[in-house]
Coordinates of C-alpha atoms and ligand atoms in Angstrom, one line a residue:
M1 CA 82.6 6.0 154.8
T2 CA 83.4 8.7 152.9
V3 CA 81.5 10.6 149.9
T4 CA 84.1 13.3 148.3
I5 CA 82.5 16.3 146.8
V6 CA 85.0 17.9 143.7
G7 CA 84.0 20.7 141.5
S8 CA 84.9 19.7 138.2
Q9 CA 85.1 22.9 135.9
L10 CA 86.6 26.4 137.2
G11 CA 84.8 26.5 140.9
D12 CA 81.1 27.7 141.5
E13 CA 79.6 24.1 140.2
G14 CA 76.8 24.4 143.5
K15 CA 79.4 22.1 145.7
G16 CA 77.7 23.9 148.9
G17 CA 74.1 22.3 147.7
I18 CA 75.1 19.4 147.2
V19 CA 76.9 18.8 150.0
D20 CA 73.4 20.0 151.5
L21 CA 71.6 17.6 149.8
Y22 CA 73.3 14.4 150.9
G23 CA 74.3 16.1 154.4
D24 CA 71.3 14.4 156.5
D25 CA 73.3 11.2 156.2
V26 CA 76.3 12.6 157.4
D27 CA 78.3 13.3 160.7
V28 CA 81.1 15.1 159.9
V29 CA 81.8 17.8 156.9
A30 CA 85.9 18.1 156.1
R31 CA 86.9 20.9 153.8
Y32 CA 90.4 19.5 152.5
Q33 CA 92.3 22.0 150.8
G34 CA 91.8 25.9 150.3
G35 CA 90.5 28.9 152.6
D36 CA 88.2 31.7 152.6
N37 CA 88.5 32.3 148.6
A38 CA 85.7 29.3 148.5
G39 CA 81.9 30.8 148.9
H40 CA 79.7 28.1 148.6
T41 CA 76.0 28.9 149.1
V42 CA 73.6 26.7 151.0
V43 CA 69.6 27.5 150.7
H44 CA 67.9 26.2 154.2
E45 CA 64.2 26.5 154.6
G46 CA 63.9 30.0 152.7
E47 CA 67.7 31.5 154.1
T48 CA 70.5 31.5 151.9
Y49 CA 73.9 30.9 153.5
K50 CA 76.7 32.1 151.5
L51 CA 80.0 30.3 153.4
S52 CA 83.8 30.6 152.7
L53 CA 85.2 29.0 155.4
V54 CA 82.5 26.8 157.9
P55 CA 81.8 23.6 156.1
S56 CA 78.7 23.1 154.4
G57 CA 77.1 20.7 156.6
A58 CA 77.3 23.2 159.8
I59 CA 73.9 24.9 158.1
R60 CA 72.3 21.1 159.4
G61 CA 74.2 21.0 162.9
K62 CA 76.9 18.5 161.4
V63 CA 80.4 19.0 162.6
G64 CA 82.9 20.6 160.6
V65 CA 86.5 20.5 159.7
L66 CA 88.4 22.6 158.4
G67 CA 91.3 19.9 157.0
N68 CA 95.2 20.1 157.1
G69 CA 95.0 21.1 153.6
C70 CA 92.9 24.5 154.0
V71 CA 94.5 27.9 154.7
V72 CA 92.9 29.4 157.4
N73 CA 92.1 33.3 158.4
P74 CA 91.1 33.4 161.6
R75 CA 89.5 36.5 161.4
T76 CA 87.0 35.6 158.6
L77 CA 86.7 32.1 160.4
F78 CA 85.7 33.5 163.6
D79 CA 83.6 36.7 161.6
E80 CA 81.7 34.0 159.6
L81 CA 81.3 31.8 162.9
D82 CA 80.0 34.8 164.8
T83 CA 77.2 36.0 162.0
L84 CA 75.9 32.3 162.1
Q85 CA 75.3 32.8 165.7
E86 CA 73.4 35.6 165.0
R87 CA 71.6 33.6 162.2
G88 CA 70.2 31.5 165.2
L89 CA 72.9 28.7 164.5
D90 CA 75.1 27.0 166.3
P91 CA 78.0 25.9 164.2
D92 CA 80.8 23.2 165.4
V93 CA 83.7 23.7 163.7
R94 CA 87.1 22.2 164.0
I95 CA 90.2 23.0 162.8
A96 CA 93.5 20.6 161.9
E97 CA 96.6 21.8 163.9
R98 CA 98.5 21.5 160.8
A99 CA 96.6 23.8 158.8
H100 CA 98.1 26.9 157.6
I101 CA 97.4 30.2 159.3
I102 CA 96.6 33.3 156.9
F103 CA 98.0 36.1 158.5
P104 CA 97.3 39.8 156.9
F105 CA 100.5 40.0 155.1
H106 CA 99.5 37.7 153.0
R107 CA 97.0 39.2 151.6
V108 CA 99.2 42.4 151.1
L109 CA 101.2 40.4 149.5
D110 CA 97.9 39.3 147.2
G111 CA 97.0 42.5 146.5
I112 CA 100.6 44.0 145.7
E113 CA 101.2 41.1 142.9
E114 CA 98.4 41.3 141.1
K115 CA 98.8 45.0 140.8
V116 CA 102.2 44.4 139.4
K117 CA 101.3 41.6 137.5
S118 CA 98.2 43.9 135.8
E119 CA 100.9 46.2 134.4
S120 CA 101.4 43.7 131.8
D121 CA 97.9 41.8 131.8
S122 CA 99.2 39.0 133.5
E123 CA 96.7 39.2 136.8
V124 CA 95.4 35.8 137.7
G125 CA 92.3 37.8 138.9
T126 CA 92.4 36.1 142.6
T127 CA 89.9 36.9 145.6
G128 CA 92.3 38.7 146.9
R129 CA 92.6 36.5 150.2
G130 CA 96.0 36.0 150.8
I131 CA 95.8 32.2 149.5
G132 CA 98.7 32.5 147.0
P133 CA 101.2 33.8 149.0
T134 CA 100.1 31.5 152.7
Y135 CA 101.0 28.3 150.7
E136 CA 104.4 29.9 148.7
D137 CA 105.1 29.7 152.9
K138 CA 103.8 26.4 153.4
A139 CA 105.7 25.2 150.6
G140 CA 108.6 27.3 151.7
R141 CA 108.7 26.1 154.9
R142 CA 108.3 29.2 156.3
G143 CA 104.6 29.4 157.1
I144 CA 102.7 29.3 160.7
R145 CA 100.3 26.3 161.7
A146 CA 96.7 26.4 163.7
G147 CA 98.8 24.4 166.5
D148 CA 101.8 27.0 166.4
L149 CA 99.0 29.5 168.2
R150 CA 98.2 28.1 170.8
N151 CA 102.5 28.6 171.9
P152 CA 103.1 32.2 172.2
D153 CA 106.6 31.6 172.4
V154 CA 106.7 29.4 169.3
L155 CA 104.6 31.8 167.4
R156 CA 106.8 34.9 168.4
E157 CA 109.5 33.4 167.1
R158 CA 108.0 32.5 163.7
L159 CA 106.7 35.8 163.6
E160 CA 109.8 37.6 164.3
Y161 CA 111.5 34.8 161.0
I162 CA 109.0 35.8 158.7
V163 CA 107.5 39.0 159.0
P164 CA 111.2 40.8 158.5
Q165 CA 111.4 39.0 155.3
K166 CA 108.1 40.1 154.2
R167 CA 108.6 44.0 155.0
A168 CA 111.7 43.2 152.9
V169 CA 109.7 41.7 149.9
V170 CA 107.3 44.8 150.6
E171 CA 109.4 47.4 150.7
D172 CA 112.9 46.3 148.7
V173 CA 111.1 44.3 145.9
Y174 CA 107.7 46.0 145.4
G175 CA 108.7 49.4 146.7
V176 CA 106.0 49.7 148.3
A177 CA 106.4 52.2 151.9
V178 CA 104.7 49.6 154.4
E179 CA 104.0 52.6 156.3
D180 CA 101.1 54.0 153.2
L181 CA 99.6 50.3 153.2
D182 CA 95.8 50.8 154.5
D183 CA 96.6 48.2 157.1
P184 CA 100.5 48.6 158.4
D185 CA 100.2 46.5 161.0
A186 CA 99.8 43.8 158.9
L187 CA 103.4 43.8 159.3
D188 CA 104.4 44.3 162.6
V189 CA 105.4 41.8 164.7
D190 CA 103.3 43.1 167.8
A191 CA 100.8 44.0 166.6
L192 CA 100.4 40.2 164.8
Y193 CA 101.7 38.4 167.9
E194 CA 98.6 39.7 170.0
E195 CA 95.9 39.3 167.9
F196 CA 97.0 35.8 166.5
R197 CA 97.5 34.7 170.5
E198 CA 94.1 35.4 170.8
Y199 CA 93.0 33.1 168.3
G200 CA 95.3 30.2 169.5
E201 CA 93.6 31.1 172.8
R202 CA 89.8 31.1 171.2
F203 CA 91.0 27.9 168.9
E204 CA 91.2 26.2 172.8
A205 CA 88.6 27.6 174.9
E206 CA 86.1 26.5 172.2
D207 CA 87.7 22.9 172.0
M208 CA 88.5 23.2 168.0
M209 CA 91.8 22.3 167.5
V210 CA 91.9 19.0 166.1
N211 CA 94.6 16.5 164.5
A212 CA 92.5 16.2 161.6
G213 CA 93.6 12.8 160.0
V214 CA 93.1 10.8 163.9
F215 CA 89.7 12.7 164.3
L216 CA 88.6 11.9 161.3
S217 CA 89.6 8.2 161.1
D218 CA 88.2 7.4 164.4
A219 CA 85.1 9.1 163.4
I220 CA 85.2 6.5 160.6
A221 CA 85.9 3.3 162.9
E222 CA 82.8 4.7 164.7
G223 CA 80.8 3.8 161.8
Q224 CA 80.2 7.7 161.1
N225 CA 79.9 9.2 157.7
V226 CA 82.3 11.7 156.6
M227 CA 81.7 14.0 153.9
L228 CA 84.4 15.6 152.0
E229 CA 84.0 19.1 150.8
G230 CA 86.4 20.4 148.2
A231 CA 86.8 24.1 147.3
Q232 CA 87.4 25.4 143.5
G233 CA 87.5 23.0 140.8
T234 CA 89.5 20.8 138.3
T235 CA 90.6 23.4 136.2
I236 CA 92.0 25.9 138.7
D237 CA 93.5 23.1 140.7
I238 CA 97.3 24.3 140.8
D239 CA 98.9 20.4 139.2
H240 CA 95.9 19.9 136.8
G241 CA 94.5 23.3 136.3
N242 CA 95.2 25.9 133.7
Y243 CA 98.8 27.3 135.5
P244 CA 99.5 29.8 136.5
Y245 CA 95.5 30.9 136.1
V246 CA 95.0 28.6 138.8
T247 CA 94.5 28.6 143.0
S248 CA 97.1 27.5 144.6
S249 CA 95.8 23.9 145.9
N250 CA 94.9 20.6 144.8
P251 CA 90.6 21.0 144.6
T252 CA 90.8 17.5 142.8
A253 CA 90.2 14.1 144.8
G254 CA 94.0 13.2 145.4
G255 CA 93.8 16.3 147.4
A256 CA 90.9 14.9 150.1
T257 CA 93.4 12.7 151.4
T258 CA 96.6 14.7 151.5
G259 CA 94.6 17.4 153.3
T260 CA 92.7 15.8 155.6
G261 CA 94.8 12.6 157.1
L262 CA 92.8 9.9 155.7
N263 CA 94.9 7.5 153.1
P264 CA 93.8 6.8 149.7
G265 CA 92.1 3.8 150.6
V266 CA 89.8 5.2 152.4
V267 CA 89.0 8.0 150.1
G268 CA 89.1 5.4 147.1
G269 CA 86.7 3.2 148.7
G270 CA 83.7 6.2 148.8
D271 CA 82.3 7.6 145.9
V272 CA 83.8 10.8 144.9
I273 CA 80.6 12.9 142.8
G274 CA 82.1 15.3 140.3
I275 CA 79.8 18.5 140.6
V276 CA 79.1 19.4 136.9
K277 CA 77.4 22.8 136.0
A278 CA 74.9 22.4 132.9
Y279 CA 76.8 25.3 131.2
L280 CA 80.5 27.1 132.3
T281 CA 81.5 29.8 134.2
R282 CA 84.9 31.4 135.6
V283 CA 85.7 34.4 137.3
G284 CA 89.4 35.6 136.8
S285 CA 91.4 35.6 133.8
G286 CA 92.5 32.2 131.5
P287 CA 91.4 30.6 128.7
L288 CA 88.0 29.8 127.9
P289 CA 87.2 28.0 125.1
T290 CA 83.7 27.6 124.7
E291 CA 83.3 31.5 126.3
L292 CA 79.7 33.1 125.0
G293 CA 80.6 36.7 126.2
G294 CA 83.9 37.7 128.2
V295 CA 83.8 39.9 130.9
V296 CA 86.2 42.7 130.0
G297 CA 89.4 42.7 131.0
D298 CA 89.1 39.1 132.3
T299 CA 91.3 37.5 129.5
P300 CA 94.6 39.1 129.4
G301 CA 96.9 37.5 126.6
Y302 CA 94.3 35.5 125.3
E303 CA 92.8 36.4 121.8
E304 CA 88.8 36.0 122.4
Q305 CA 88.3 32.2 122.3
G306 CA 84.7 30.9 121.8
E307 CA 81.3 32.5 120.5
G308 CA 82.4 35.9 122.1
E309 CA 79.9 37.6 119.6
N310 CA 77.2 35.8 121.9
E311 CA 77.0 38.6 124.8
A312 CA 73.0 38.7 124.8
L313 CA 72.9 35.1 125.7
A314 CA 75.8 35.2 127.8
T315 CA 73.9 38.5 129.9
R316 CA 70.8 36.2 129.7
I317 CA 72.7 33.5 131.5
R318 CA 74.3 35.2 134.0
E319 CA 71.3 37.1 134.9
E320 CA 69.4 33.6 134.9
G321 CA 71.8 31.9 137.0
G322 CA 72.7 34.5 139.3
E323 CA 76.2 34.2 137.9
Y324 CA 78.0 36.5 140.4
G325 CA 80.7 36.0 142.5
T326 CA 79.9 34.9 146.0
V327 CA 83.0 35.7 147.8
T328 CA 84.4 39.3 145.5
G329 CA 80.9 40.2 143.6
R330 CA 82.7 40.2 140.3
P331 CA 80.3 38.5 137.2
R332 CA 81.5 35.5 136.1
R333 CA 82.5 35.1 132.7
V334 CA 79.8 32.4 130.6
A335 CA 80.3 29.9 128.4
W336 CA 79.0 26.6 126.9
L337 CA 80.1 23.0 128.5
D338 CA 83.3 21.9 127.8
M339 CA 83.8 18.2 127.4
P340 CA 87.6 17.9 127.1
M341 CA 87.6 19.8 130.7
L342 CA 85.1 17.1 131.8
R343 CA 86.9 14.4 130.3
H344 CA 90.1 15.8 132.1
A345 CA 88.0 15.9 135.7
A346 CA 86.6 12.8 135.7
R347 CA 90.3 10.9 134.9
V348 CA 91.8 13.4 137.4
S349 CA 89.6 12.6 139.9
G350 CA 87.8 8.8 138.9
F351 CA 84.3 9.9 139.7
T352 CA 81.6 7.3 140.6
G353 CA 78.9 9.5 140.2
L354 CA 78.0 13.5 139.1
A355 CA 75.7 15.7 139.6
I356 CA 74.9 18.1 137.6
N357 CA 73.1 21.4 138.3
H358 CA 71.7 25.0 136.7
L359 CA 69.6 22.7 134.3
D360 CA 66.5 25.5 135.2
V361 CA 69.0 27.9 133.7
L362 CA 69.2 26.3 130.2
A363 CA 65.6 26.1 130.0
G364 CA 63.6 27.8 127.3
L365 CA 66.8 28.4 125.0
D366 CA 66.3 27.1 121.3
E367 CA 69.1 25.1 121.4
V368 CA 71.7 24.5 124.0
K369 CA 76.2 23.8 122.8
V370 CA 78.3 21.8 124.1
G371 CA 82.0 21.6 123.2
D372 CA 82.6 17.9 122.5
T373 CA 85.8 18.2 121.6
Y374 CA 88.7 20.5 120.5
T375 CA 90.8 21.2 117.3
L376 CA 94.3 22.3 118.0
D377 CA 96.6 22.6 115.1
G378 CA 94.6 20.9 112.6
E379 CA 94.6 17.9 115.6
E380 CA 90.8 16.4 117.1
Q381 CA 91.8 17.2 121.3
H382 CA 89.4 15.0 123.5
T383 CA 91.0 16.6 126.5
V384 CA 92.7 19.8 127.7
P385 CA 96.3 20.2 126.6
A386 CA 98.6 20.4 129.4
T387 CA 100.0 24.0 128.6
T388 CA 98.1 26.9 128.6
E389 CA 99.2 28.5 126.0
E390 CA 98.0 25.3 123.6
W391 CA 94.6 24.9 125.4
G392 CA 94.4 29.3 124.5
R393 CA 94.5 28.2 120.8
C394 CA 91.7 25.5 121.2
K395 CA 89.0 25.7 119.6
A396 CA 85.8 24.3 120.1
Q397 CA 84.5 21.7 118.1
Y398 CA 80.0 21.7 118.6
R399 CA 77.7 19.5 119.2
T400 CA 74.1 21.2 119.7
F401 CA 71.1 20.1 121.4
D402 CA 67.5 20.9 120.6
G403 CA 66.5 23.2 123.5
W404 CA 64.1 22.3 126.6
P405 CA 61.1 24.4 128.0
E406 CA 60.8 26.0 131.1
F407 CA 59.4 23.4 133.6
D408 CA 58.5 23.1 137.4
P409 CA 61.6 22.4 139.4
A410 CA 59.1 21.7 142.4
T411 CA 57.2 19.1 140.3
V412 CA 60.3 17.6 138.6
A413 CA 61.8 17.2 141.6
S414 CA 59.0 15.5 143.1
E415 CA 58.0 13.0 140.0
G416 CA 61.5 12.2 139.3
Y417 CA 63.7 12.1 136.2
E418 CA 61.0 11.0 133.8
A419 CA 59.1 14.5 134.6
L420 CA 62.3 16.5 133.2
P421 CA 62.0 17.5 129.5
E422 CA 63.4 14.7 127.3
N423 CA 65.7 17.3 125.6
A424 CA 66.9 17.9 129.1
R425 CA 67.4 14.3 129.5
D426 CA 69.4 13.6 126.3
Y427 CA 71.7 16.4 127.2
I428 CA 72.3 14.7 130.9
E429 CA 72.3 11.0 129.3
Y430 CA 75.2 12.3 126.5
I431 CA 77.2 13.8 129.7
E432 CA 77.2 10.4 131.5
A433 CA 78.1 8.2 128.6
E434 CA 81.0 11.1 127.7
L435 CA 82.3 10.5 131.4
D436 CA 81.2 6.8 132.1
T437 CA 79.8 8.2 135.1
P438 CA 76.2 8.2 135.8
A439 CA 74.5 11.2 137.4
Y440 CA 73.3 11.1 140.8
A441 CA 71.3 13.7 141.3
L442 CA 70.2 16.4 139.3
G443 CA 70.0 20.6 140.0
V444 CA 66.9 22.5 138.8
G445 CA 67.2 25.3 141.1
P446 CA 69.2 26.5 143.8
G447 CA 67.0 24.9 147.0
R448 CA 67.1 21.3 148.5
S449 CA 64.1 20.4 147.4
E450 CA 64.7 21.4 143.4
T451 CA 67.0 18.3 143.1
V452 CA 66.5 15.5 141.2
V453 CA 67.8 12.6 143.5
R454 CA 69.0 9.5 141.5
E455 CA 71.3 7.7 143.9
R456 CA 72.1 8.8 147.6
P457 CA 76.1 7.7 148.2
Y458 CA 75.3 7.0 151.9
Ligands
LIG1 P1 80.2 26.2 145.0 O1 80.8 27.3 145.3 O2 80.1 25.1 144.4 O3 79.2 25.8 146.5 O4 78.6 27.3 144.3 P2 78.2 28.8 144.4 O5 77.8 28.8 145.6 O6 79.3 29.7 144.5 O7 77.0 28.9 142.9 C1 76.3 28.5 142.6 C2 74.8 28.9 143.1 O8 74.1 28.1 142.2 C3 74.5 29.5 144.4 O9 73.9 30.8 144.2 C4 73.4 28.2 144.2 O10 72.3 28.4 144.9 C5 72.7 27.9 142.6 N1 72.5 26.9 142.7 C6 73.0 25.5 142.4 N2 72.4 24.5 141.9 C7 71.5 25.5 141.3 C8 70.3 24.7 139.9 O11 70.6 23.6 139.7 N3 69.5 25.9 139.5 C9 69.9 26.9 140.0 N4 69.4 28.2 139.3 N5 70.9 27.7 141.2 C10 71.5 26.8 141.6
LIG2 P1 84.0 27.8 145.4 O1 84.7 27.1 146.3 C1 85.8 30.1 141.2 C2 89.8 31.9 141.1 C3 89.7 33.1 141.3 C4 90.9 33.2 140.4 C5 92.1 31.9 141.2 C6 92.7 32.2 141.8 O2 83.4 28.8 145.6 O3 83.7 26.9 144.1 P2 93.0 32.4 144.7 O4 92.2 33.8 145.8 O5 92.0 31.6 145.0 O6 94.5 32.7 145.1 O7 92.6 32.6 143.2 O8 91.0 31.2 141.3 N1 89.1 31.3 142.2 C7 87.7 30.7 142.0 N2 86.6 30.8 141.3 N3 85.2 29.9 142.8 C8 85.5 29.6 143.7 O9 85.8 28.7 144.8 C9 87.3 30.0 143.7 N4 88.2 30.3 144.2 C10 89.6 30.7 143.5 O10 88.7 34.0 140.6 O11 90.8 33.3 139.1
LIG3 MG1 81.5 29.0 145.1

């Protein structure tokens, strides 16, 4: 059977930790979308691992699969694998033959487009990893897939088609001279051919390439447990997020089927767990109705929403929660929990369970607020409007909870749910009731043992 892990907010909800939490019962962990824009943290035996591409199960020796819905940069994949090996692990990672490859020119284009957009304050604040340009080429039917790397003739033919186009875009559309780039080889067919042919050979030599749908279906038929690890989150989903301030893939549960080759019946037959941060963070641009205190320059084009004057509280939560981007190190914007966003996420993905993390970070506050609904043009809204312009004008209507005192995470985790402070339980029960979904796990610290586990999905 499968268990699917979905970010219910804007990414960084603690997905990696929950994959790890349930990891003992799992045989295979498959990522279904995204690429090295992700940064998933696993804390194991006092060691912290920040993973961008390697599925989080690899830390515990599980087979990892990068599904066909992923975009894979072989440079960063092999760097990450080498680093993990240096740390004494032996990750077994497979890559779908149908996964698209991120080339150096995709990163170049990501950077140039963001720079051009920033001139009109409309940059997305991407991670700069070339994610959008690679998915563009996938949809434009000119991308190069992992399976193409092992056939040198096909690779060269595809590069000879695509690279001159990219060169023309860089030079003629954006007016940037290729020889002035930090890495002019990013647009050189011969250099790309040599480097990426070798990656193809390495994928082959290390027996890494698989037909993901077949591989995963066979595993399930043999009775193995499969975890589908989403990256990013619902509000940055290309379809269901706040377009254009989104990533270019589907982190929602539908992406788990298209991005692995497992049919919807298989994914829907298992649990779909929505990962919730007990407050909210965002890296990059776009509206944030419950924002506490912004990060200068990250909300282009929008009037300040939320309680922007609460800079001190935002800073406290940012520091307590270590809210700095795993991939880019950028400070994360901080906001109160946003229930319209969570109602939207629960509907889109059909959560059967929740994991609510970071309850410890809010401990010690006098009161904890939640954006319960919005008002837009005088009307009450229970869910997120479809246009980002409207979402940018939503005013959060708050519900205030009494705060809860600091507690010892280890004691609470070992004694169980009833050991959580009563006000924290009230907060959790409000979220469960609003989403009509039980909380399977409650995070009270970054470590695996700092979690109250109420339900094991396998
Ligand atoms: P992901 O991208 O969803 O996997 O999340 P990240 O790894 O980017 O960010 C989550 C951060 O919060 C990591 O540093 C985790 O170790 C940490 N974390 C996860 N759950 C908890 C929790 O319940 N409490 C605290 N204090 N930290 C947590
Ligand atoms: P994990 O898996 C948080 C954000 C970027 C930017 C937007 C588009 O760790 O939760 P992209 O580089 O994907 O084109 O950037 O999406 N973003 C994330 N924010 N967590 C992530 O991943 C993210 N991956 C991308 O900051 O706003
Ligand atoms: Mg992250």
